[in-house]
């Protein structure tokens, strides 16, 4: 039991309030007591203008979900316009991951492939065992191809460096605690997916691929053919999760990417580039080439662009330049502070932004590449393929731990526009610690199995409620453990949302240097020189 004096404490506090609080304080307290619970009780899911969240409509002219909720798959398949695509699933995996592979195949079969029967290509750096092959063939009616990767494609290029150098570098990354940094096999996997998988001889028999991995899970039914719709809508790459990369795995990737662009000034960047980079060119210079921002312009105004990083600095820095120029021209006559400003400028360094090169910075965002649906031809484009070769020559796949996800995203952003890319918002997907799972659309239809061998997978399935801006078909989203990527640390997907709503081909600096200089020049005259009126006195 609490001593009696503690029980009396609330009464004492109340008595004190009655005696000491002014009427205004009482009004404020009452308002607070009434409004806060009302707000909590009546609040809708929060909608931030300019920020995406999972209750919102994201469709735009540039990119929208292909269907509204479920469609009748049988009618869809029988429609004379429907054409099955030259497409396959791809999975790189190991014999000892068989159980995890089965999980993934059962999930994709029951939610999609039982109706569409696309084949699978399994890739491994070692031969697959008979057990592995037979077990998988038992759970799907689709064709399965198994291939052992040629060691020449899997291993690092020996000419680049001796084995020992590679090992030392990889061990060092382990010592520095970089995620998977000390796993040579992980480095090779990233390199293979960055620049080799699309050259595999079996993979080359197809136009399209859908990448899956062991232990992935799909939460909704995909009642239409994503390959066919992508082809209909002229899309060449698609994602379902977009997140930032760990900086420590790619410290020199962007610098190397820019060197590649400098060596290839004829590349005209796609608008997808804007999704992955921050541009610190704030001032519109007449000779700023926004198609390839890597052409150096070594003028005074370009110097200004280097020292101005944020909008709020623009006017200050231009004014400072006017003050200094005036002092250099006319000395102390009108400008007592001129010398101070010059000294300040001489002593100041170009402000450092961690990863800013050529006034550009990689924002670390990437399409999470363990899920991808894309056309193989985009990688066969010489701009992408040469990019991979250049990265390989720089050794970044073992000196650092460049992931295939940032490499795909940066490389493809040189050739693709935002409208070439599709966000499969209606595909619920989980890998490892991250998941995206949509709300169900009001259009739902009953599940009709097509000889679903994996019907056990669906036991006890209970479809979620529908929402006005839902996109999913028969989704059952797990609510525990993992949170929705659209609602958590959604910096990257928000960038996507912004740019699909306000499309731009090539970014243009917002501030017109000539105009602002003219205006500030006048302010400076007013502040420092006697006006005509003064002179007439
Ligand atoms: N055959 C083979 N497959 C590999 C090897 N290393 C990785 N993989 C496969 O490549 C895929 C990705 O590797 P994981 O180690 O699972 O990486 P992850 O957990 O997806 O990595 P994050 O998504 O970056 O967290 C999986 O399908 C693995 O089976 C390897 O040495 N040999
Ligand atoms: C494949 O399925 C058949 C029939 O269900 C079964 O007898 C066989 O053991 C299975 N094989 C493997 C490798 O799972
Ligand atoms: C290491 O070097 C040896 C000898 O040159 C070569 O046989 C082997 O394949 C190399 N290993 C790797 C991983 O490159
Ligand atoms: C599928 O695409 C590949 C690669 O473009 C091509 O070589 C092959 O002939 C195509 N197959 C069919 C059936 O169209
Ligand atoms: C796709 O491209 C073709 C050929 O350029 C064009 O005729 C068609 O209208 C485009 N479709 C869409 C949905 O943009
Ligand atoms: C750009 O120029 C480089 C070097 O001159 C050349 O190898 C490459 O093929 C050109 N690329 C394009 C897209 O024109
Ligand atoms: C900047 O403003 C000046 C003066 O108004 C104008 O002549 C010039 O075209 C503008 N520059 C750009 C790039 O818009």
XYZ file of C-alpha atoms and ligand atoms in Angstrom:
653
model
C 0.000 0.000 0.000
C 1.063 3.558 -0.715
C 1.239 5.812 2.328
C -1.877 7.937 2.705
C -0.090 11.221 1.954
C 0.598 10.020 -1.625
C -3.057 9.305 -2.199
C -3.847 12.860 -1.146
C -1.289 14.350 -3.517
C -3.618 14.821 -6.546
C -6.127 16.601 -4.304
C -3.365 18.873 -3.013
C -2.288 19.706 -6.590
C -5.865 20.511 -7.555
C -6.313 22.728 -4.529
C -3.120 24.580 -5.471
C -4.403 25.082 -9.039
C -7.739 26.468 -7.820
C -6.008 28.989 -5.616
C -3.281 30.157 -8.000
C -4.302 29.820 -11.669
C -5.651 32.818 -13.563
C -8.884 32.535 -15.632
C -6.831 32.523 -18.844
C -4.820 29.559 -17.659
C -8.078 27.777 -16.902
C -9.420 28.479 -20.381
C -6.229 27.103 -21.916
C -6.347 23.976 -19.768
C -10.011 23.364 -20.629
C -9.409 23.871 -24.355
C -6.506 21.435 -24.199
C -8.547 18.813 -22.369
C -11.336 19.064 -24.946
C -9.390 19.342 -28.186
C -6.643 16.775 -27.746
C -8.913 13.742 -27.273
C -11.218 15.042 -30.049
C -8.267 15.296 -32.426
C -7.049 11.842 -31.511
C -10.503 10.293 -31.886
C -11.384 11.926 -35.207
C -7.973 11.826 -36.866
C -7.733 10.167 -40.286
C -4.573 8.456 -41.435
C -2.140 11.313 -41.803
C -1.792 12.733 -45.304
C 1.209 14.919 -45.983
C 1.074 16.992 -49.100
C 4.216 16.328 -51.097
C 4.992 13.178 -49.159
C 3.804 9.737 -50.052
C 2.045 7.520 -47.589
C 0.301 4.244 -48.023
C -3.278 5.625 -47.900
C -2.694 8.012 -50.756
C -3.342 7.986 -54.487
C -0.021 7.924 -56.313
C -1.177 7.455 -59.871
C 0.099 9.984 -62.375
C 0.183 10.231 -66.142
C 3.774 9.087 -66.003
C 3.195 5.992 -63.919
C 0.154 4.277 -62.487
C -0.796 0.787 -61.355
C -1.774 -1.301 -64.366
C -5.082 -2.595 -63.008
C -7.502 -1.500 -60.299
C -7.457 -4.325 -57.791
C -8.275 -7.828 -59.057
C -9.181 -8.607 -62.615
C -10.611 -11.845 -64.009
C -7.493 -13.769 -64.955
C -9.292 -16.256 -67.221
C -10.851 -13.474 -69.295
C -7.517 -11.662 -69.345
C -5.667 -14.709 -70.672
C -8.329 -15.348 -73.301
C -8.390 -11.775 -74.542
C -7.118 -11.787 -78.111
C -4.873 -8.807 -77.377
C -3.028 -10.705 -74.682
C 0.404 -11.991 -75.712
C 2.493 -14.130 -73.417
C 5.920 -12.540 -73.189
C 9.364 -13.915 -73.860
C 10.166 -13.806 -70.152
C 11.593 -15.787 -67.251
C 12.234 -15.744 -63.542
C 15.889 -15.660 -62.532
C 17.344 -16.833 -59.257
C 20.989 -17.065 -58.256
C 21.265 -19.493 -55.391
C 23.150 -22.328 -53.697
C 22.303 -25.992 -53.167
C 22.103 -25.542 -49.402
C 19.377 -22.909 -49.772
C 16.880 -25.409 -51.167
C 14.298 -24.928 -48.402
C 14.391 -21.162 -48.776
C 14.101 -21.530 -52.546
C 11.021 -23.725 -52.120
C 9.439 -21.051 -49.927
C 9.932 -18.443 -52.650
C 8.710 -20.642 -55.489
C 5.592 -21.690 -53.587
C 4.826 -18.083 -52.864
C 5.233 -16.829 -56.427
C 3.455 -19.884 -57.868
C 0.379 -19.538 -55.696
C 0.108 -15.760 -56.066
C 0.953 -15.498 -59.754
C 2.631 -18.163 -61.801
C 0.020 -20.934 -61.490
C -1.993 -18.903 -64.039
C 0.869 -17.769 -66.275
C 3.507 -20.503 -66.235
C 6.608 -18.484 -66.885
C 9.826 -20.518 -66.739
C 12.593 -20.291 -64.158
C 16.343 -19.987 -64.642
C 18.425 -21.090 -61.656
C 22.041 -19.977 -61.602
C 24.826 -21.205 -59.339
C 28.610 -20.988 -59.279
C 28.594 -24.729 -58.476
C 26.587 -27.481 -60.190
C 23.088 -27.986 -58.773
C 22.497 -31.388 -57.166
C 19.914 -33.817 -58.510
C 17.938 -33.450 -55.314
C 17.770 -29.696 -55.821
C 16.598 -30.042 -59.403
C 14.022 -32.771 -58.800
C 12.493 -31.161 -55.756
C 11.907 -27.918 -57.597
C 10.507 -29.586 -60.661
C 8.013 -31.242 -58.330
C 6.460 -27.976 -57.169
C 5.857 -26.242 -60.489
C 4.567 -27.172 -63.938
C 6.698 -24.502 -65.533
C 9.932 -25.173 -67.363
C 13.048 -24.916 -65.233
C 16.561 -24.305 -66.537
C 19.605 -24.901 -64.358
C 22.962 -23.427 -65.196
C 26.424 -23.454 -63.668
C 28.078 -20.086 -64.012
C 31.356 -20.085 -65.911
C 34.197 -19.341 -63.429
C 35.428 -16.648 -65.817
C 32.175 -14.780 -65.242
C 31.989 -15.485 -61.520
C 35.534 -14.768 -60.353
C 37.278 -11.426 -60.182
C 39.467 -10.647 -63.111
C 42.972 -11.868 -62.213
C 44.655 -9.320 -64.414
C 43.296 -6.516 -62.287
C 44.964 -7.658 -59.125
C 46.576 -10.649 -57.495
C 44.375 -12.825 -55.305
C 46.132 -11.688 -52.170
C 45.332 -8.028 -52.779
C 41.698 -8.891 -53.216
C 41.665 -10.963 -50.021
C 43.398 -8.258 -47.988
C 40.958 -5.612 -49.187
C 37.971 -7.792 -48.454
C 39.275 -8.684 -44.983
C 39.827 -4.999 -44.252
C 36.183 -4.292 -45.017
C 35.270 -6.984 -42.520
C 37.496 -5.322 -39.929
C 35.718 -2.042 -40.548
C 32.352 -3.699 -39.924
C 30.909 -3.103 -43.392
C 27.783 -5.229 -43.882
C 28.817 -8.403 -45.782
C 32.125 -6.577 -46.456
C 34.265 -9.566 -45.504
C 32.326 -12.120 -47.568
C 34.132 -12.668 -50.843
C 31.128 -14.594 -52.181
C 28.839 -11.645 -51.498
C 31.182 -9.335 -53.449
C 31.104 -11.792 -56.347
C 27.326 -12.022 -56.214
C 27.059 -8.203 -56.417
C 29.489 -8.087 -59.311
C 27.697 -10.888 -61.152
C 24.319 -9.191 -60.863
C 25.853 -5.824 -61.806
C 27.432 -6.843 -65.060
C 27.273 -10.517 -65.912
C 23.833 -12.067 -65.462
C 22.443 -10.512 -68.643
C 25.236 -12.178 -70.643
C 24.444 -15.667 -69.363
C 23.661 -17.866 -72.362
C 20.342 -19.170 -70.983
C 19.221 -15.765 -69.777
C 19.963 -14.380 -73.232
C 17.188 -16.577 -74.617
C 14.679 -14.161 -73.127
C 13.641 -10.534 -73.533
C 12.403 -10.031 -69.966
C 13.330 -11.278 -66.494
C 11.828 -11.167 -63.033
C 14.448 -11.550 -60.331
C 13.593 -13.449 -57.171
C 15.647 -14.744 -54.258
C 15.427 -17.494 -51.662
C 13.083 -16.713 -48.715
C 11.048 -14.016 -50.380
C 7.332 -13.753 -49.824
C 4.498 -12.308 -51.900
C 1.369 -11.117 -50.090
C -1.129 -10.329 -52.856
C -2.402 -12.105 -55.945
C -1.116 -10.741 -59.208
C -4.092 -11.387 -61.440
C -2.571 -9.942 -64.633
C 0.717 -10.372 -66.482
C 3.291 -7.772 -65.335
C 5.539 -8.464 -68.342
C 2.711 -7.890 -70.809
C 1.540 -4.697 -69.112
C 5.064 -3.321 -68.900
C 5.441 -3.953 -72.573
C 2.016 -2.325 -73.242
C 2.967 0.778 -71.319
C 6.481 0.974 -72.740
C 8.144 0.336 -69.380
C 11.564 -1.239 -69.267
C 12.377 -1.475 -65.548
C 10.227 -1.977 -62.457
C 10.674 -2.032 -58.686
C 8.633 -2.476 -55.555
C 10.969 -1.158 -52.841
C 13.297 1.826 -52.936
C 15.685 2.579 -50.082
C 19.032 4.281 -49.386
C 22.297 2.319 -49.576
C 24.717 2.100 -46.651
C 27.292 4.787 -47.342
C 30.217 2.648 -46.170
C 29.663 0.148 -48.976
C 29.941 2.694 -51.816
C 32.164 5.635 -50.771
C 33.754 5.968 -54.226
C 30.981 4.682 -56.458
C 29.607 8.093 -57.337
C 33.011 9.675 -57.918
C 33.775 6.789 -60.284
C 30.389 7.179 -61.967
C 31.116 10.844 -62.636
C 34.557 9.998 -64.056
C 32.811 7.655 -66.461
C 30.446 10.433 -67.526
C 33.364 12.799 -67.979
C 35.057 10.312 -70.269
C 31.827 10.009 -72.262
C 30.599 13.562 -72.734
C 28.269 12.393 -75.508
C 25.977 10.693 -72.966
C 22.778 12.647 -72.525
C 21.434 11.699 -69.102
C 17.951 10.269 -68.663
C 15.545 12.017 -66.306
C 15.904 9.062 -63.919
C 19.246 10.626 -62.988
C 17.263 13.265 -61.052
C 15.865 10.576 -58.753
C 19.310 9.541 -57.504
C 21.292 12.754 -57.383
C 21.226 16.089 -55.624
C 22.313 18.991 -57.763
C 24.029 21.905 -56.037
C 24.126 24.085 -59.123
C 21.854 26.788 -57.759
C 22.711 29.516 -60.228
C 21.633 29.488 -63.808
C 24.733 30.279 -65.794
C 24.310 30.951 -69.450
C 26.802 28.240 -70.321
C 25.545 25.589 -67.871
C 24.949 22.453 -69.888
C 22.179 20.648 -68.095
C 22.267 17.605 -70.360
C 25.696 16.679 -69.170
C 26.505 18.661 -66.036
C 30.033 17.301 -66.035
C 31.430 19.624 -68.597
C 33.577 21.931 -66.457
C 32.855 25.616 -66.703
C 35.707 27.468 -65.152
C 34.374 30.936 -64.772
C 33.883 33.258 -61.878
C 30.201 32.460 -61.791
C 30.949 28.769 -61.666
C 33.056 29.482 -58.616
C 29.967 31.082 -57.087
C 28.021 27.929 -57.872
C 30.599 25.890 -55.999
C 30.386 27.922 -52.821
C 26.603 28.243 -52.811
C 25.023 24.981 -51.708
C 21.628 25.962 -50.362
C 18.859 28.287 -51.530
C 19.153 30.540 -48.506
C 22.816 31.288 -49.274
C 22.262 32.545 -52.811
C 21.551 36.224 -52.105
C 24.222 36.554 -49.390
C 26.987 35.132 -51.533
C 26.102 37.194 -54.590
C 25.930 40.341 -52.472
C 29.312 39.531 -50.987
C 30.740 39.215 -54.472
C 29.315 42.637 -55.400
C 30.900 44.171 -52.315
C 34.271 42.655 -53.114
C 34.161 43.609 -56.789
C 33.289 47.166 -55.806
C 36.192 47.323 -53.379
C 38.606 45.985 -55.982
C 37.406 48.646 -58.436
C 37.003 51.639 -56.221
C 38.828 50.963 -52.957
C 37.507 52.354 -49.689
C 35.553 55.161 -51.344
C 32.087 53.746 -50.731
C 32.770 50.475 -49.024
C 34.403 50.379 -45.589
C 33.844 46.643 -45.235
C 35.360 45.673 -48.578
C 38.755 44.656 -47.243
C 37.202 42.620 -44.435
C 35.105 40.762 -47.005
C 38.149 40.020 -49.146
C 40.057 38.656 -46.187
C 37.067 36.585 -45.167
C 36.767 35.170 -48.665
C 40.493 34.460 -48.892
C 40.377 32.513 -45.672
C 37.235 30.548 -46.398
C 37.291 27.195 -48.105
C 34.823 25.854 -50.586
C 32.246 24.420 -48.192
C 32.502 20.691 -47.936
C 29.511 18.475 -48.493
C 30.371 14.865 -47.791
C 30.056 13.389 -51.203
C 29.702 16.389 -53.475
C 31.688 16.092 -56.684
C 31.233 18.515 -59.567
C 28.379 20.070 -57.614
C 26.526 16.769 -57.638
C 25.903 14.264 -54.887
C 24.561 10.706 -54.876
C 21.627 10.581 -52.471
C 22.275 6.839 -51.897
C 18.799 5.862 -53.095
C 18.394 2.762 -55.207
C 15.760 0.351 -56.421
C 16.107 -2.683 -54.172
C 17.323 -5.112 -56.789
C 16.441 -8.433 -55.165
C 13.059 -7.736 -56.782
C 13.289 -6.511 -60.353
C 11.204 -6.936 -63.460
C 13.001 -5.581 -66.485
C 13.981 -5.876 -70.086
C 17.387 -7.478 -70.527
C 18.176 -5.116 -73.399
C 18.607 -2.150 -71.056
C 21.800 -3.698 -69.690
C 22.993 -4.613 -73.149
C 22.933 -0.898 -74.023
C 26.630 0.025 -74.470
C 26.254 2.966 -72.078
C 25.327 0.566 -69.262
C 27.649 -2.259 -70.273
C 30.665 0.039 -70.652
C 29.747 1.591 -67.311
C 30.008 -1.848 -65.705
C 33.368 -2.483 -67.385
C 34.638 0.858 -66.171
C 33.519 0.132 -62.596
C 35.155 -3.284 -62.827
C 38.443 -1.730 -63.955
C 38.391 0.567 -60.938
C 38.212 -2.512 -58.670
C 35.249 -1.259 -56.671
C 33.635 -4.684 -56.480
C 36.427 -5.823 -54.175
C 38.161 -2.622 -52.969
C 34.741 -1.595 -51.746
C 31.504 -3.516 -51.619
C 29.561 -1.922 -54.422
C 26.109 -3.488 -54.524
C 24.328 -4.411 -57.714
C 21.369 -2.284 -56.611
C 23.129 1.115 -56.632
C 25.050 0.071 -59.749
C 21.823 -0.789 -61.601
C 20.122 2.388 -60.414
C 22.962 4.777 -61.290
C 23.834 3.000 -64.528
C 20.262 2.821 -65.761
C 19.615 6.429 -64.779
C 22.044 7.417 -67.534
C 19.803 5.867 -70.175
C 16.259 5.714 -68.775
C 13.697 8.403 -68.139
C 11.404 8.279 -65.127
C 8.497 7.236 -67.321
C 10.429 4.163 -68.492
C 10.239 2.883 -64.913
C 7.259 1.375 -63.116
C 6.508 1.181 -59.409
C 4.696 -2.114 -58.760
C 2.834 -0.640 -55.854
C 0.253 -3.419 -56.010
C 2.817 -6.201 -55.510
C 3.198 -7.051 -51.835
C 6.727 -8.287 -51.244
C 9.099 -9.091 -48.432
C 12.786 -9.886 -48.393
C 14.841 -9.992 -45.212
C 13.932 -7.104 -42.994
C 11.948 -4.984 -45.435
C 8.513 -5.263 -46.923
C 6.069 -3.350 -49.033
C 2.450 -4.461 -48.836
C -0.376 -2.443 -50.406
C -3.893 -1.798 -49.148
C -6.524 -3.719 -51.072
C -8.392 -1.888 -53.846
C -12.232 -1.899 -53.684
C -12.321 -4.208 -56.754
C -11.847 -7.691 -55.360
C -12.722 -11.054 -56.946
C -12.724 -14.540 -55.459
C -9.610 -16.663 -55.788
C -9.925 -19.396 -58.426
C -7.160 -21.951 -58.361
C -5.616 -23.287 -61.537
C -4.307 -26.643 -60.362
C -2.538 -24.847 -57.517
C -0.169 -27.469 -56.160
C 0.672 -25.134 -53.336
C -2.831 -24.691 -52.013
C -1.510 -25.333 -48.490
C 0.118 -21.940 -48.724
C -3.299 -20.321 -48.693
C -4.768 -22.135 -45.690
C -6.258 -19.660 -43.255
C -5.627 -16.684 -45.556
C -7.876 -13.718 -44.676
C -7.911 -10.820 -47.104
C -7.429 -7.318 -45.701
C -10.024 -4.539 -45.808
C -10.300 -2.405 -48.923
C -9.443 1.303 -49.121
C -10.298 3.964 -51.686
C -6.692 4.345 -52.827
C -5.741 0.725 -52.305
C -4.086 -1.025 -55.220
C -3.823 -4.648 -54.128
C -5.720 -7.794 -55.102
C -6.460 -10.269 -52.294
C -3.633 -9.015 -50.109
C -3.070 -10.235 -46.622
C -0.361 -8.009 -45.202
C 1.457 -9.089 -42.083
C 1.238 -6.288 -39.566
C 3.817 -7.522 -37.124
C 7.613 -7.220 -37.196
C 8.138 -5.270 -40.392
C 6.723 -1.907 -41.300
C 5.487 -0.580 -44.606
C 8.310 1.031 -46.608
C 5.997 3.789 -47.888
C 5.435 4.982 -44.342
C 8.862 4.573 -42.782
C 12.047 6.443 -43.615
C 10.474 6.954 -46.988
C 13.002 9.510 -48.239
C 13.689 7.628 -51.471
C 10.147 6.668 -52.371
C 9.139 10.271 -51.632
C 11.693 11.438 -54.136
C 10.046 9.103 -56.646
C 6.627 10.468 -55.686
C 7.763 14.081 -56.126
C 9.374 13.527 -59.472
C 6.490 11.536 -60.943
C 4.170 14.364 -59.873
C 6.424 17.178 -61.078
C 8.249 15.677 -64.016
C 11.344 17.389 -65.352
C 13.667 16.150 -68.037
C 16.789 18.025 -67.079
C 17.008 19.923 -63.855
C 17.575 23.617 -64.230
C 19.108 25.772 -61.515
C 16.363 27.921 -59.981
C 18.271 31.178 -59.569
C 19.065 33.495 -62.459
C 22.471 34.943 -61.639
C 22.183 37.914 -64.017
C 18.807 38.944 -62.669
C 19.761 38.641 -59.003
C 23.071 40.421 -59.559
C 21.269 43.349 -61.213
C 18.851 43.646 -58.325
C 21.502 43.394 -55.611
C 23.781 45.762 -57.521
C 21.025 48.396 -57.123
C 20.651 47.634 -53.403
C 24.390 48.016 -53.018
C 24.411 51.385 -54.792
C 21.581 52.556 -52.572
C 23.390 51.451 -49.408
C 26.847 52.709 -50.253
C 26.792 55.556 -52.730
C 25.317 59.008 -52.286
C 22.087 59.180 -54.268
C 21.455 61.915 -56.869
C 19.374 63.793 -54.314
C 22.268 63.814 -51.836
C 24.648 65.105 -54.518
C 22.343 67.980 -55.439
C 22.429 69.367 -51.895
N 25.387 -19.696 -56.017
C 25.675 -18.694 -55.195
N 24.694 -17.851 -54.847
C 24.991 -16.831 -54.016
C 26.292 -16.638 -53.487
N 26.268 -15.542 -52.698
C 25.003 -15.082 -52.725
N 24.236 -15.857 -53.516
C 22.818 -15.688 -53.827
O 22.608 -14.321 -54.140
C 21.429 -13.858 -53.554
C 21.676 -12.721 -52.594
O 22.587 -13.102 -51.597
P 22.287 -12.996 -50.049
O 23.529 -13.341 -49.338
O 21.024 -13.695 -49.722
O 22.083 -11.488 -49.908
P 20.808 -10.755 -49.385
O 20.475 -11.206 -48.027
O 19.793 -10.835 -50.455
O 21.442 -9.323 -49.353
P 20.724 -7.947 -49.018
O 19.439 -8.012 -49.775
O 21.675 -6.954 -49.585
O 20.604 -7.934 -47.545
C 20.796 -15.046 -52.872
O 19.885 -15.587 -53.784
C 21.940 -15.968 -52.639
O 21.487 -17.288 -52.684
C 27.303 -17.567 -53.868
O 28.457 -17.490 -53.463
N 26.934 -18.565 -54.725
C 8.225 -35.630 -56.342
O 6.872 -35.935 -56.211
C 6.601 -37.297 -56.258
C 5.093 -37.507 -56.299
O 4.484 -36.702 -55.360
C 7.264 -37.983 -55.073
O 7.041 -39.360 -55.103
C 8.753 -37.724 -55.128
O 9.386 -38.244 -53.966
C 9.029 -36.250 -55.229
N 10.458 -36.050 -55.439
C 11.164 -35.159 -54.765
C 12.625 -35.101 -55.070
O 10.651 -34.388 -53.940
C 43.830 -16.930 -57.819
O 44.977 -17.119 -58.618
C 45.125 -18.436 -59.103
C 46.430 -18.517 -59.838
O 46.546 -17.446 -60.748
C 43.943 -18.817 -59.996
O 44.071 -20.155 -60.417
C 42.649 -18.647 -59.210
O 41.544 -18.886 -60.045
C 42.587 -17.245 -58.626
N 41.392 -17.132 -57.798
C 40.527 -16.139 -57.924
C 39.430 -16.099 -56.943
O 40.600 -15.267 -58.783
C 13.215 -14.348 -76.951
O 14.160 -13.325 -76.855
C 15.469 -13.701 -77.224
C 16.378 -12.520 -76.921
O 15.914 -11.367 -77.543
C 15.502 -14.151 -78.669
O 16.802 -14.554 -79.006
C 14.537 -15.293 -78.845
O 14.482 -15.671 -80.191
C 13.159 -14.908 -78.357
N 12.300 -16.079 -78.368
C 11.076 -16.043 -78.842
C 10.317 -17.319 -78.733
O 10.592 -15.040 -79.326
C 4.245 2.982 -76.448
O 5.086 3.290 -77.540
C 4.427 3.151 -78.804
C 5.464 3.319 -79.894
O 6.261 4.422 -79.628
C 3.289 4.166 -78.876
O 2.614 4.047 -80.117
C 2.324 3.910 -77.740
O 1.302 4.899 -77.719
C 3.045 3.919 -76.396
N 2.120 3.485 -75.373
C 1.934 4.147 -74.233
C 0.945 3.573 -73.282
O 2.542 5.161 -73.965
C 30.417 8.202 -76.792
O 31.770 8.379 -77.052
C 32.581 7.265 -76.714
C 34.027 7.681 -76.838
O 34.216 8.464 -77.966
C 32.199 6.103 -77.615
O 32.997 4.983 -77.325
C 30.747 5.777 -77.379
O 30.323 4.767 -78.244
C 29.871 7.001 -77.570
N 28.566 6.686 -77.059
C 27.460 7.103 -77.634
C 26.183 6.745 -76.950
O 27.454 7.764 -78.634
C 18.319 35.517 -66.751
O 17.774 36.794 -66.732
C 18.238 37.617 -67.807
C 17.751 39.022 -67.534
O 16.380 39.006 -67.189
C 17.725 37.022 -69.107
O 18.162 37.832 -70.200
C 18.291 35.642 -69.238
O 17.768 35.021 -70.403
C 17.946 34.797 -68.036
N 18.700 33.570 -68.128
C 18.126 32.395 -68.111
C 19.038 31.218 -68.266
O 16.922 32.240 -67.962
